mmCIF file of C-alpha atoms in Angstrom:
data_model
loop_
_atom_site.group_PDB
_atom_site.id
_atom_site.type_symbol
_atom_site.label_atom_id
_atom_site.label_comp_id
_atom_site.label_asym_id
_atom_site.label_seq_id
_atom_site.Cartn_x
_atom_site.Cartn_y
_atom_site.Cartn_z
ATOM 1 C CA MET A 1 -0.155 -0.083 -0.138
ATOM 2 C CA SER A 2 1.288 4.096 -0.825
ATOM 3 C CA VAL A 3 1.952 5.847 1.917
ATOM 4 C CA LYS A 4 0.370 10.196 1.497
ATOM 5 C CA THR A 5 2.793 12.904 3.364
ATOM 6 C CA LEU A 6 1.004 15.277 4.292
ATOM 7 C CA LYS A 7 1.246 18.085 6.896
ATOM 8 C CA ILE A 8 -0.441 18.717 10.065
ATOM 9 C CA ASN A 9 -0.367 21.656 12.055
ATOM 10 C CA ASP A 10 2.580 21.986 10.412
ATOM 11 C CA ILE A 11 3.987 18.473 11.320
ATOM 12 C CA ASP A 12 5.150 16.275 8.342
ATOM 13 C CA VAL A 13 3.301 13.546 8.695
ATOM 14 C CA ALA A 14 3.686 9.782 6.576
ATOM 15 C CA VAL A 15 0.658 7.128 6.976
ATOM 16 C CA GLU A 16 -0.838 4.869 4.651
ATOM 17 C CA GLU A 17 -3.125 5.531 1.371
ATOM 18 C CA GLY A 18 -7.189 5.270 3.098
ATOM 19 C CA SER A 19 -6.119 6.770 5.959
ATOM 20 C CA THR A 20 -8.463 9.445 7.260
ATOM 21 C CA ILE A 21 -6.450 12.523 8.947
ATOM 22 C CA LEU A 22 -7.737 11.843 12.272
ATOM 23 C CA ASP A 23 -5.882 8.239 12.320
ATOM 24 C CA ALA A 24 -2.739 10.599 11.043
ATOM 25 C CA ALA A 25 -3.741 13.463 13.378
ATOM 26 C CA LYS A 26 -2.640 10.080 15.861
ATOM 27 C CA GLU A 27 0.108 9.523 14.190
ATOM 28 C CA ALA A 28 1.566 12.585 14.722
ATOM 29 C CA GLY A 29 0.621 13.088 18.324
ATOM 30 C CA VAL A 30 -1.783 16.347 17.637
ATOM 31 C CA HIS A 31 -4.819 15.415 19.412
ATOM 32 C CA ILE A 32 -8.168 16.337 17.755
ATOM 33 C CA PRO A 33 -11.727 15.808 20.066
ATOM 34 C CA VAL A 34 -14.115 13.867 19.019
ATOM 35 C CA LEU A 35 -17.473 11.970 20.401
ATOM 36 C CA CYS A 36 -18.592 10.186 18.012
ATOM 37 C CA HIS A 37 -15.384 7.822 17.015
ATOM 38 C CA LEU A 38 -14.601 4.755 19.032
ATOM 39 C CA GLU A 39 -11.830 2.715 18.037
ATOM 40 C CA GLY A 40 -12.690 -0.682 16.262
ATOM 41 C CA ILE A 41 -15.792 1.155 14.395
ATOM 42 C CA SER A 42 -16.717 2.725 11.399
ATOM 43 C CA ASP A 43 -16.584 6.310 11.669
ATOM 44 C CA VAL A 44 -20.159 8.848 10.265
ATOM 45 C CA GLY A 45 -18.842 11.807 11.035
ATOM 46 C CA ALA A 46 -21.558 12.267 13.285
ATOM 47 C CA CYS A 47 -20.488 14.452 16.388
ATOM 48 C CA ARG A 48 -18.585 17.115 14.196
ATOM 49 C CA LEU A 49 -16.298 17.454 17.198
ATOM 50 C CA CYS A 50 -13.327 16.985 14.992
ATOM 51 C CA LEU A 51 -14.050 19.427 11.951
ATOM 52 C CA VAL A 52 -10.722 20.648 10.627
ATOM 53 C CA GLU A 53 -9.401 23.365 8.299
ATOM 54 C CA ILE A 54 -7.331 21.967 4.527
ATOM 55 C CA LYS A 55 -5.732 24.464 2.481
ATOM 56 C CA GLY A 56 -7.995 24.973 -1.000
ATOM 57 C CA ILE A 57 -10.669 23.868 0.804
ATOM 58 C CA ASN A 58 -13.481 27.001 2.019
ATOM 59 C CA ARG A 59 -15.289 24.290 3.872
ATOM 60 C CA LEU A 60 -14.833 23.039 7.608
ATOM 61 C CA LEU A 61 -14.310 18.475 7.396
ATOM 62 C CA PRO A 62 -14.611 15.625 9.515
ATOM 63 C CA ALA A 63 -11.158 14.856 11.005
ATOM 64 C CA CYS A 64 -12.772 10.781 11.414
ATOM 65 C CA VAL A 65 -13.993 9.845 7.731
ATOM 66 C CA THR A 66 -12.007 12.399 5.522
ATOM 67 C CA GLU A 67 -9.246 11.221 4.368
ATOM 68 C CA VAL A 68 -5.434 12.066 3.501
ATOM 69 C CA ALA A 69 -4.195 12.869 0.200
ATOM 70 C CA GLU A 70 -0.846 14.052 -1.111
ATOM 71 C CA GLY A 71 0.368 17.399 -0.103
ATOM 72 C CA MET A 72 -2.054 17.796 1.849
ATOM 73 C CA GLU A 73 -2.207 20.302 4.228
ATOM 74 C CA VAL A 74 -4.637 19.970 8.084
ATOM 75 C CA THR A 75 -5.091 23.228 10.967
ATOM 76 C CA THR A 76 -7.024 21.169 14.051
ATOM 77 C CA HIS A 77 -6.708 24.335 15.879
ATOM 78 C CA THR A 78 -7.539 27.631 15.011
ATOM 79 C CA PRO A 79 -10.130 29.936 16.954
ATOM 80 C CA GLN A 80 -12.656 29.672 14.569
ATOM 81 C CA LEU A 81 -12.667 25.789 14.883
ATOM 82 C CA GLN A 82 -12.516 26.219 18.763
ATOM 83 C CA ASP A 83 -15.452 28.475 19.162
ATOM 84 C CA TYR A 84 -17.107 26.467 16.481
ATOM 85 C CA ARG A 85 -16.873 23.267 18.942
ATOM 86 C CA LYS A 86 -17.922 24.955 21.932
ATOM 87 C CA MET A 87 -20.970 25.768 19.852
ATOM 88 C CA VAL A 88 -21.800 22.038 19.323
ATOM 89 C CA VAL A 89 -20.949 21.065 22.728
ATOM 90 C CA GLU A 90 -22.714 23.835 23.924
ATOM 91 C CA LEU A 91 -25.935 22.790 21.194
ATOM 92 C CA LEU A 92 -25.353 19.639 22.671
ATOM 93 C CA PHE A 93 -25.753 19.824 26.465
ATOM 94 C CA SER A 94 -29.002 22.680 25.559
ATOM 95 C CA GLU A 95 -31.069 20.363 23.393
ATOM 96 C CA GLY A 96 -30.489 17.436 26.053
ATOM 97 C CA ASN A 97 -31.451 16.349 29.467
ATOM 98 C CA HIS A 98 -28.219 16.717 30.790
ATOM 99 C CA PHE A 99 -28.393 16.624 34.743
ATOM 100 C CA CYS A 100 -25.071 15.205 35.481
ATOM 101 C CA ALA A 101 -24.848 15.706 39.130
ATOM 102 C CA VAL A 102 -27.331 13.018 39.119
ATOM 103 C CA CYS A 103 -26.143 11.311 35.853
ATOM 104 C CA VAL A 104 -24.584 7.286 36.754
ATOM 105 C CA SER A 105 -21.351 8.286 34.313
ATOM 106 C CA ASN A 106 -20.763 12.056 36.542
ATOM 107 C CA GLY A 107 -17.066 12.635 37.054
ATOM 108 C CA ASN A 108 -16.431 9.333 33.910
ATOM 109 C CA CYS A 109 -18.371 11.382 30.784
ATOM 110 C CA GLU A 110 -16.703 11.769 27.305
ATOM 111 C CA LEU A 111 -19.404 14.549 26.828
ATOM 112 C CA GLN A 112 -18.257 16.035 30.542
ATOM 113 C CA ASP A 113 -14.561 15.567 29.655
ATOM 114 C CA VAL A 114 -14.911 17.142 26.586
ATOM 115 C CA ALA A 115 -17.005 20.784 27.465
ATOM 116 C CA ILE A 116 -14.234 20.768 29.904
ATOM 117 C CA GLU A 117 -11.553 20.947 26.964
ATOM 118 C CA VAL A 118 -13.117 23.556 24.815
ATOM 119 C CA GLY A 119 -13.939 25.485 28.091
ATOM 120 C CA MET A 120 -17.542 25.655 27.732
ATOM 121 C CA ASP A 121 -19.207 26.377 31.417
ATOM 122 C CA HIS A 122 -21.954 27.466 30.166
ATOM 123 C CA THR A 123 -24.688 27.092 27.033
ATOM 124 C CA ARG A 124 -26.172 30.275 24.886
ATOM 125 C CA PHE A 125 -28.813 28.360 23.563
ATOM 126 C CA PRO A 126 -32.502 28.232 25.470
ATOM 127 C CA TYR A 127 -32.516 24.685 26.820
ATOM 128 C CA ILE A 128 -35.192 22.965 25.133
ATOM 129 C CA PHE A 129 -36.145 20.098 27.745
ATOM 130 C CA PRO A 130 -37.488 17.494 25.644
ATOM 131 C CA LYS A 131 -39.836 15.624 27.271
ATOM 132 C CA ARG A 132 -38.566 11.758 26.405
ATOM 133 C CA GLU A 133 -38.794 8.848 27.817
ATOM 134 C CA VAL A 134 -36.108 5.908 30.153
ATOM 135 C CA ASP A 135 -36.773 2.201 29.208
ATOM 136 C CA ILE A 136 -35.646 -0.375 31.530
ATOM 137 C CA SER A 137 -37.349 -2.985 30.292
ATOM 138 C CA HIS A 138 -34.124 -5.152 30.207
ATOM 139 C CA THR A 139 -33.364 -7.385 32.713
ATOM 140 C CA GLN A 140 -29.783 -6.224 33.303
ATOM 141 C CA PHE A 141 -29.401 -2.333 31.453
ATOM 142 C CA GLY A 142 -31.350 0.834 30.604
ATOM 143 C CA ILE A 143 -31.465 3.339 28.343
ATOM 144 C CA ASP A 144 -32.171 7.042 29.517
ATOM 145 C CA HIS A 145 -32.928 8.520 26.074
ATOM 146 C CA ASN A 146 -32.740 12.635 28.131
ATOM 147 C CA ARG A 147 -28.322 11.279 28.030
ATOM 148 C CA CYS A 148 -28.623 10.521 24.565
ATOM 149 C CA ILE A 149 -26.780 12.380 22.280
ATOM 150 C CA LEU A 150 -27.528 10.460 19.283
ATOM 151 C CA CYS A 151 -23.283 9.668 18.502
ATOM 152 C CA THR A 152 -25.150 5.702 16.704
ATOM 153 C CA ARG A 153 -21.543 3.946 19.297
ATOM 154 C CA CYS A 154 -24.302 1.714 20.334
ATOM 155 C CA VAL A 155 -25.610 0.938 16.945
ATOM 156 C CA ARG A 156 -22.472 0.497 15.354
ATOM 157 C CA VAL A 157 -20.893 -1.754 18.056
ATOM 158 C CA CYS A 158 -23.415 -4.049 18.868
ATOM 159 C CA ASP A 159 -24.123 -4.127 14.374
ATOM 160 C CA GLU A 160 -20.188 -4.588 13.405
ATOM 161 C CA ILE A 161 -18.424 -6.213 16.587
ATOM 162 C CA GLU A 162 -21.706 -7.801 18.495
ATOM 163 C CA GLY A 163 -23.272 -9.004 15.120
ATOM 164 C CA ALA A 164 -26.511 -8.660 16.871
ATOM 165 C CA HIS A 165 -27.874 -5.064 15.635
ATOM 166 C CA VAL A 166 -30.247 -4.610 18.128
ATOM 167 C CA TRP A 167 -29.999 -0.921 17.926
ATOM 168 C CA ASP A 168 -30.543 1.585 15.231
ATOM 169 C CA VAL A 169 -31.930 5.365 14.726
ATOM 170 C CA ALA A 170 -35.233 5.854 13.996
ATOM 171 C CA GLY A 171 -37.566 10.035 13.335
ATOM 172 C CA ARG A 172 -35.709 12.872 12.429
ATOM 173 C CA GLY A 173 -34.272 15.651 13.322
ATOM 174 C CA ALA A 174 -35.036 17.163 17.313
ATOM 175 C CA ASP A 175 -37.176 13.504 16.857
ATOM 176 C CA ALA A 176 -34.420 11.347 15.883
ATOM 177 C CA LYS A 177 -33.758 8.352 18.788
ATOM 178 C CA VAL A 178 -31.909 4.911 18.851
ATOM 179 C CA ILE A 179 -34.035 2.611 19.201
ATOM 180 C CA THR A 180 -33.906 -1.362 20.036
ATOM 181 C CA GLY A 181 -35.590 -3.781 17.569
ATOM 182 C CA LEU A 182 -38.552 -2.946 15.306
ATOM 183 C CA ASN A 183 -39.471 0.692 18.423
ATOM 184 C CA GLN A 184 -39.673 -2.125 20.354
ATOM 185 C CA PRO A 185 -38.735 -2.460 24.523
ATOM 186 C CA TRP A 186 -35.311 -3.356 24.924
ATOM 187 C CA GLY A 187 -36.331 -6.272 27.265
ATOM 188 C CA GLN A 188 -38.937 -7.694 24.468
ATOM 189 C CA VAL A 189 -35.597 -8.138 21.830
ATOM 190 C CA SER A 190 -35.108 -11.597 21.329
ATOM 191 C CA ALA A 191 -31.748 -10.614 19.532
ATOM 192 C CA CYS A 192 -29.561 -8.515 22.411
ATOM 193 C CA THR A 193 -27.409 -11.247 23.789
ATOM 194 C CA SER A 194 -27.001 -8.613 26.500
ATOM 195 C CA CYS A 195 -23.511 -8.631 25.781
ATOM 196 C CA GLY A 196 -23.701 -4.774 26.946
ATOM 197 C CA LYS A 197 -20.858 -3.775 24.588
ATOM 198 C CA CYS A 198 -23.351 -0.914 23.968
ATOM 199 C CA VAL A 199 -22.568 0.007 27.679
ATOM 200 C CA ASP A 200 -18.901 0.322 27.865
ATOM 201 C CA ALA A 201 -19.100 1.621 24.634
ATOM 202 C CA CYS A 202 -21.958 4.543 24.568
ATOM 203 C CA PRO A 203 -19.900 7.830 25.344
ATOM 204 C CA THR A 204 -22.863 9.726 28.177
ATOM 205 C CA GLY A 205 -24.728 7.968 30.809
ATOM 206 C CA SER A 206 -27.225 7.494 28.441
ATOM 207 C CA ILE A 207 -27.122 3.302 28.728
ATOM 208 C CA PHE A 208 -26.156 2.531 31.900
ATOM 209 C CA ARG A 209 -25.986 -0.919 34.357
ATOM 210 C CA LYS A 210 -28.854 -1.672 36.182
ATOM 211 C CA GLY A 211 -28.753 -0.255 40.007
ATOM 212 C CA SER A 212 -25.685 2.364 39.318
ATOM 213 C CA THR A 213 -26.057 5.205 41.578
ATOM 214 C CA ALA A 214 -25.012 8.311 40.467
ATOM 215 C CA ALA A 215 -21.301 8.424 39.482
ATOM 216 C CA GLU A 216 -21.261 5.261 40.240
ATOM 217 C CA MET A 217 -20.879 3.580 36.599
ATOM 218 C CA ILE A 218 -17.016 3.532 34.374
ATOM 219 C CA HIS A 219 -17.198 2.881 30.898
ATOM 220 C CA ASP A 220 -14.347 -0.608 29.708
ATOM 221 C CA HIS A 221 -13.074 0.632 26.420
ATOM 222 C CA SER A 222 -11.097 -2.303 26.684
ATOM 223 C CA LYS A 223 -12.930 -4.654 26.116
ATOM 224 C CA LEU A 224 -13.881 -3.623 23.275
ATOM 225 C CA ASP A 225 -10.249 -2.964 21.594
ATOM 226 C CA PHE A 226 -9.483 -7.032 23.200
ATOM 227 C CA LEU A 227 -12.778 -8.033 20.804
ATOM 228 C CA VAL A 228 -12.000 -6.006 18.190
ATOM 229 C CA THR A 229 -7.649 -6.893 17.778
ATOM 230 C CA ALA A 230 -8.981 -10.709 18.773
ATOM 231 C CA ARG A 231 -10.843 -10.348 15.772
ATOM 232 C CA GLU A 232 -7.805 -8.812 13.405
ATOM 233 C CA LYS A 233 -5.407 -11.553 14.383
ATOM 234 C CA LYS A 234 -7.208 -14.499 15.680
ATOM 235 C CA GLU A 235 -6.219 -14.445 18.512
ATOM 236 C CA TRP A 236 -8.662 -16.278 20.343
ATOM 237 C CA LEU A 237 -7.497 -19.879 18.431
ATOM 238 C CA ARG A 238 -5.052 -19.719 20.605
#
């Protein structure tokens, strides 16, 4: 496979053809904030936090789904990008019901981490306070749609790693939400293997283990990393 050379923040980088800008940034040691990205599953560019500037292109592009090109010059942190990322996080907080103090993932939440990173301590937008349900019909897990940011990690990890495809997205615009089965209560979906991968993939406290109280739940991404590595290297046969 051929190699592409490019610059990221004036740092020379060489990566394999087909790599994304996000891959190249990691190779260069450049951090780009993400929420919908998770190692081991496909990228969809849903959260738009990883938008970057590319010389010669008059629009911002998501680093997670944009392939590198020879001679590309990428800038990852400018005042415009910082302001845009802060606005994205503000919108995520204003359109949902994120009460961190009583959330199971308080202190272990990627949305919180990103908010701190971009310097967001309040939102300039009015809170919508949507009426969203909580589904605790599953024997082990529950989902609080109030905390969901539609990153679709649960959808992709269930489909691509577990192979069950329990999760999907239904509705449009403000009515969009993740669903189980054919919009059935989670506990009625026979395809669910109760593996818990969706729980560990969720960046917030939206999908949780029953019995967890405020700030108690910790996501373990290492389980997903192990499964992906095992399948790629066929280590489960050893």
